mmCIF file of C-alpha atoms in Angstrom:
data_model
loop_
_atom_site.group_PDB
_atom_site.id
_atom_site.type_symbol
_atom_site.label_atom_id
_atom_site.label_comp_id
_atom_site.label_asym_id
_atom_site.label_seq_id
_atom_site.Cartn_x
_atom_site.Cartn_y
_atom_site.Cartn_z
ATOM 1 C CA UNK A 1 3.553 1.265 4.771
ATOM 2 C CA UNK A 2 6.847 0.131 2.717
ATOM 3 C CA UNK A 3 4.628 -1.668 0.394
ATOM 4 C CA UNK A 4 2.920 1.433 -0.797
ATOM 5 C CA UNK A 5 6.307 3.332 -0.855
ATOM 6 C CA UNK A 6 7.764 0.688 -3.508
ATOM 7 C CA UNK A 7 4.618 0.683 -5.233
ATOM 8 C CA UNK A 8 4.821 4.473 -5.688
ATOM 9 C CA UNK A 9 8.489 4.484 -6.961
ATOM 10 C CA UNK A 10 7.864 1.693 -9.665
ATOM 11 C CA UNK A 11 4.758 3.766 -10.578
ATOM 12 C CA UNK A 12 6.096 7.305 -10.743
ATOM 13 C CA UNK A 13 9.670 7.153 -10.129
ATOM 14 C CA UNK A 14 11.534 8.169 -7.087
ATOM 15 C CA UNK A 15 12.274 11.743 -6.599
ATOM 16 C CA UNK A 16 16.255 10.902 -7.534
ATOM 17 C CA UNK A 17 15.691 10.119 -10.815
ATOM 18 C CA UNK A 18 14.479 13.377 -11.627
ATOM 19 C CA UNK A 19 13.034 14.365 -14.970
ATOM 20 C CA UNK A 20 14.187 11.008 -15.953
ATOM 21 C CA UNK A 21 11.501 9.274 -13.862
ATOM 22 C CA UNK A 22 9.028 9.010 -16.455
ATOM 23 C CA UNK A 23 11.262 6.730 -18.510
ATOM 24 C CA UNK A 24 11.513 4.314 -15.761
ATOM 25 C CA UNK A 25 8.037 3.945 -14.471
ATOM 26 C CA UNK A 26 5.821 1.424 -15.110
ATOM 27 C CA UNK A 27 2.141 0.841 -14.897
ATOM 28 C CA UNK A 28 2.168 -1.040 -11.465
ATOM 29 C CA UNK A 29 -0.592 -2.119 -9.345
ATOM 30 C CA UNK A 30 -0.821 -1.942 -5.641
ATOM 31 C CA UNK A 31 -1.792 -5.337 -4.226
ATOM 32 C CA UNK A 32 -1.494 -4.349 -0.893
ATOM 33 C CA UNK A 33 -4.276 -4.832 2.161
ATOM 34 C CA UNK A 34 -6.848 -1.811 2.553
ATOM 35 C CA UNK A 35 -7.975 -0.782 5.435
ATOM 36 C CA UNK A 36 -11.844 -2.534 3.853
ATOM 37 C CA UNK A 37 -9.705 -5.606 2.946
ATOM 38 C CA UNK A 38 -8.545 -6.060 6.494
ATOM 39 C CA UNK A 39 -12.083 -5.421 7.946
ATOM 40 C CA UNK A 40 -13.772 -8.036 5.527
ATOM 41 C CA UNK A 41 -11.226 -10.632 5.383
ATOM 42 C CA UNK A 42 -11.158 -10.576 9.670
ATOM 43 C CA UNK A 43 -7.380 -9.929 9.845
ATOM 44 C CA UNK A 44 -6.463 -10.616 13.082
ATOM 45 C CA UNK A 45 -5.042 -7.764 15.021
ATOM 46 C CA UNK A 46 -2.031 -9.096 16.425
ATOM 47 C CA UNK A 47 -0.537 -8.916 12.666
ATOM 48 C CA UNK A 48 -1.196 -4.972 12.557
ATOM 49 C CA UNK A 49 2.176 -3.428 12.995
ATOM 50 C CA UNK A 50 2.238 -0.228 14.951
ATOM 51 C CA UNK A 51 3.827 2.778 13.095
ATOM 52 C CA UNK A 52 7.416 3.839 14.411
ATOM 53 C CA UNK A 53 7.836 8.047 14.044
ATOM 54 C CA UNK A 54 9.663 7.276 10.816
ATOM 55 C CA UNK A 55 6.765 5.436 9.044
ATOM 56 C CA UNK A 56 4.167 8.427 10.173
ATOM 57 C CA UNK A 57 6.790 10.790 8.953
ATOM 58 C CA UNK A 58 6.948 8.709 5.276
ATOM 59 C CA UNK A 59 3.075 8.514 5.434
ATOM 60 C CA UNK A 60 2.852 12.549 5.983
ATOM 61 C CA UNK A 61 4.997 12.796 3.119
ATOM 62 C CA UNK A 62 3.393 10.537 0.559
ATOM 63 C CA UNK A 63 0.083 11.982 1.598
ATOM 64 C CA UNK A 64 0.952 15.563 0.531
ATOM 65 C CA UNK A 65 2.666 14.233 -2.764
ATOM 66 C CA UNK A 66 0.748 14.341 -5.739
ATOM 67 C CA UNK A 67 1.485 11.133 -7.355
ATOM 68 C CA UNK A 68 0.350 9.285 -4.416
ATOM 69 C CA UNK A 69 -3.544 10.648 -4.550
ATOM 70 C CA UNK A 70 -4.938 7.132 -5.883
ATOM 71 C CA UNK A 71 -3.847 5.795 -2.428
ATOM 72 C CA UNK A 72 -4.111 8.778 -0.499
ATOM 73 C CA UNK A 73 -7.175 7.516 1.808
ATOM 74 C CA UNK A 74 -5.517 4.457 2.519
ATOM 75 C CA UNK A 75 -2.418 6.308 3.596
ATOM 76 C CA UNK A 76 -4.795 8.825 5.406
ATOM 77 C CA UNK A 77 -6.379 5.807 7.029
ATOM 78 C CA UNK A 78 -3.337 4.490 8.209
ATOM 79 C CA UNK A 79 -1.927 7.083 9.949
ATOM 80 C CA UNK A 80 -5.353 7.858 11.470
ATOM 81 C CA UNK A 81 -5.139 4.111 12.927
ATOM 82 C CA UNK A 82 -1.730 4.080 13.488
ATOM 83 C CA UNK A 83 -0.876 0.964 12.220
ATOM 84 C CA UNK A 84 -0.104 -0.862 8.859
ATOM 85 C CA UNK A 85 -0.486 -4.285 7.730
ATOM 86 C CA UNK A 86 1.639 -6.289 5.819
ATOM 87 C CA UNK A 87 0.428 -8.855 2.934
ATOM 88 C CA UNK A 88 1.943 -11.975 4.704
ATOM 89 C CA UNK A 89 -0.486 -11.224 7.593
ATOM 90 C CA UNK A 90 -2.622 -13.268 5.311
ATOM 91 C CA UNK A 91 -0.677 -16.362 6.255
ATOM 92 C CA UNK A 92 -3.889 -16.588 9.175
ATOM 93 C CA UNK A 93 -5.567 -18.154 6.526
ATOM 94 C CA UNK A 94 -2.976 -20.623 5.021
ATOM 95 C CA UNK A 95 -0.735 -20.133 1.567
ATOM 96 C CA UNK A 96 -4.141 -20.697 -0.429
ATOM 97 C CA UNK A 97 -5.830 -17.823 1.326
ATOM 98 C CA UNK A 98 -2.976 -15.263 0.417
ATOM 99 C CA UNK A 99 -2.756 -16.803 -3.015
ATOM 100 C CA UNK A 100 -6.524 -16.237 -3.733
ATOM 101 C CA UNK A 101 -6.172 -12.507 -2.544
ATOM 102 C CA UNK A 102 -3.828 -11.530 -4.529
ATOM 103 C CA UNK A 103 -5.212 -13.303 -7.651
ATOM 104 C CA UNK A 104 -8.278 -11.191 -6.960
ATOM 105 C CA UNK A 105 -6.870 -7.894 -6.029
ATOM 106 C CA UNK A 106 -4.828 -8.043 -9.561
ATOM 107 C CA UNK A 107 -7.811 -8.675 -11.119
ATOM 108 C CA UNK A 108 -10.128 -6.158 -9.617
ATOM 109 C CA UNK A 109 -7.942 -3.435 -7.500
ATOM 110 C CA UNK A 110 -9.031 0.190 -8.234
ATOM 111 C CA UNK A 111 -5.715 1.349 -7.480
ATOM 112 C CA UNK A 112 -4.503 0.893 -11.112
#
């Protein structure tokens, strides 16, 4: 959940920036784990992080915000499954596994 929030802030700016947000926003890719990635990589369930009430509220807020429509499906899936999986969960396959994933995600990510 936190990764998408950070991505969104860099990509679109934050509410606190007001009308100046566009000056500071950058074209950044989200490299987080999608639910398709979690399934195809067989990420162990013990790495899943149950959503807190605060996280659920944050997800609902992000879903309603127009700036996150490109990751809306991921947010809705996270909300439905009631867990998130952080990128460091890929350490189960070793450091090389994590590195290969990140490089591949950067090169092929649909969330550009």
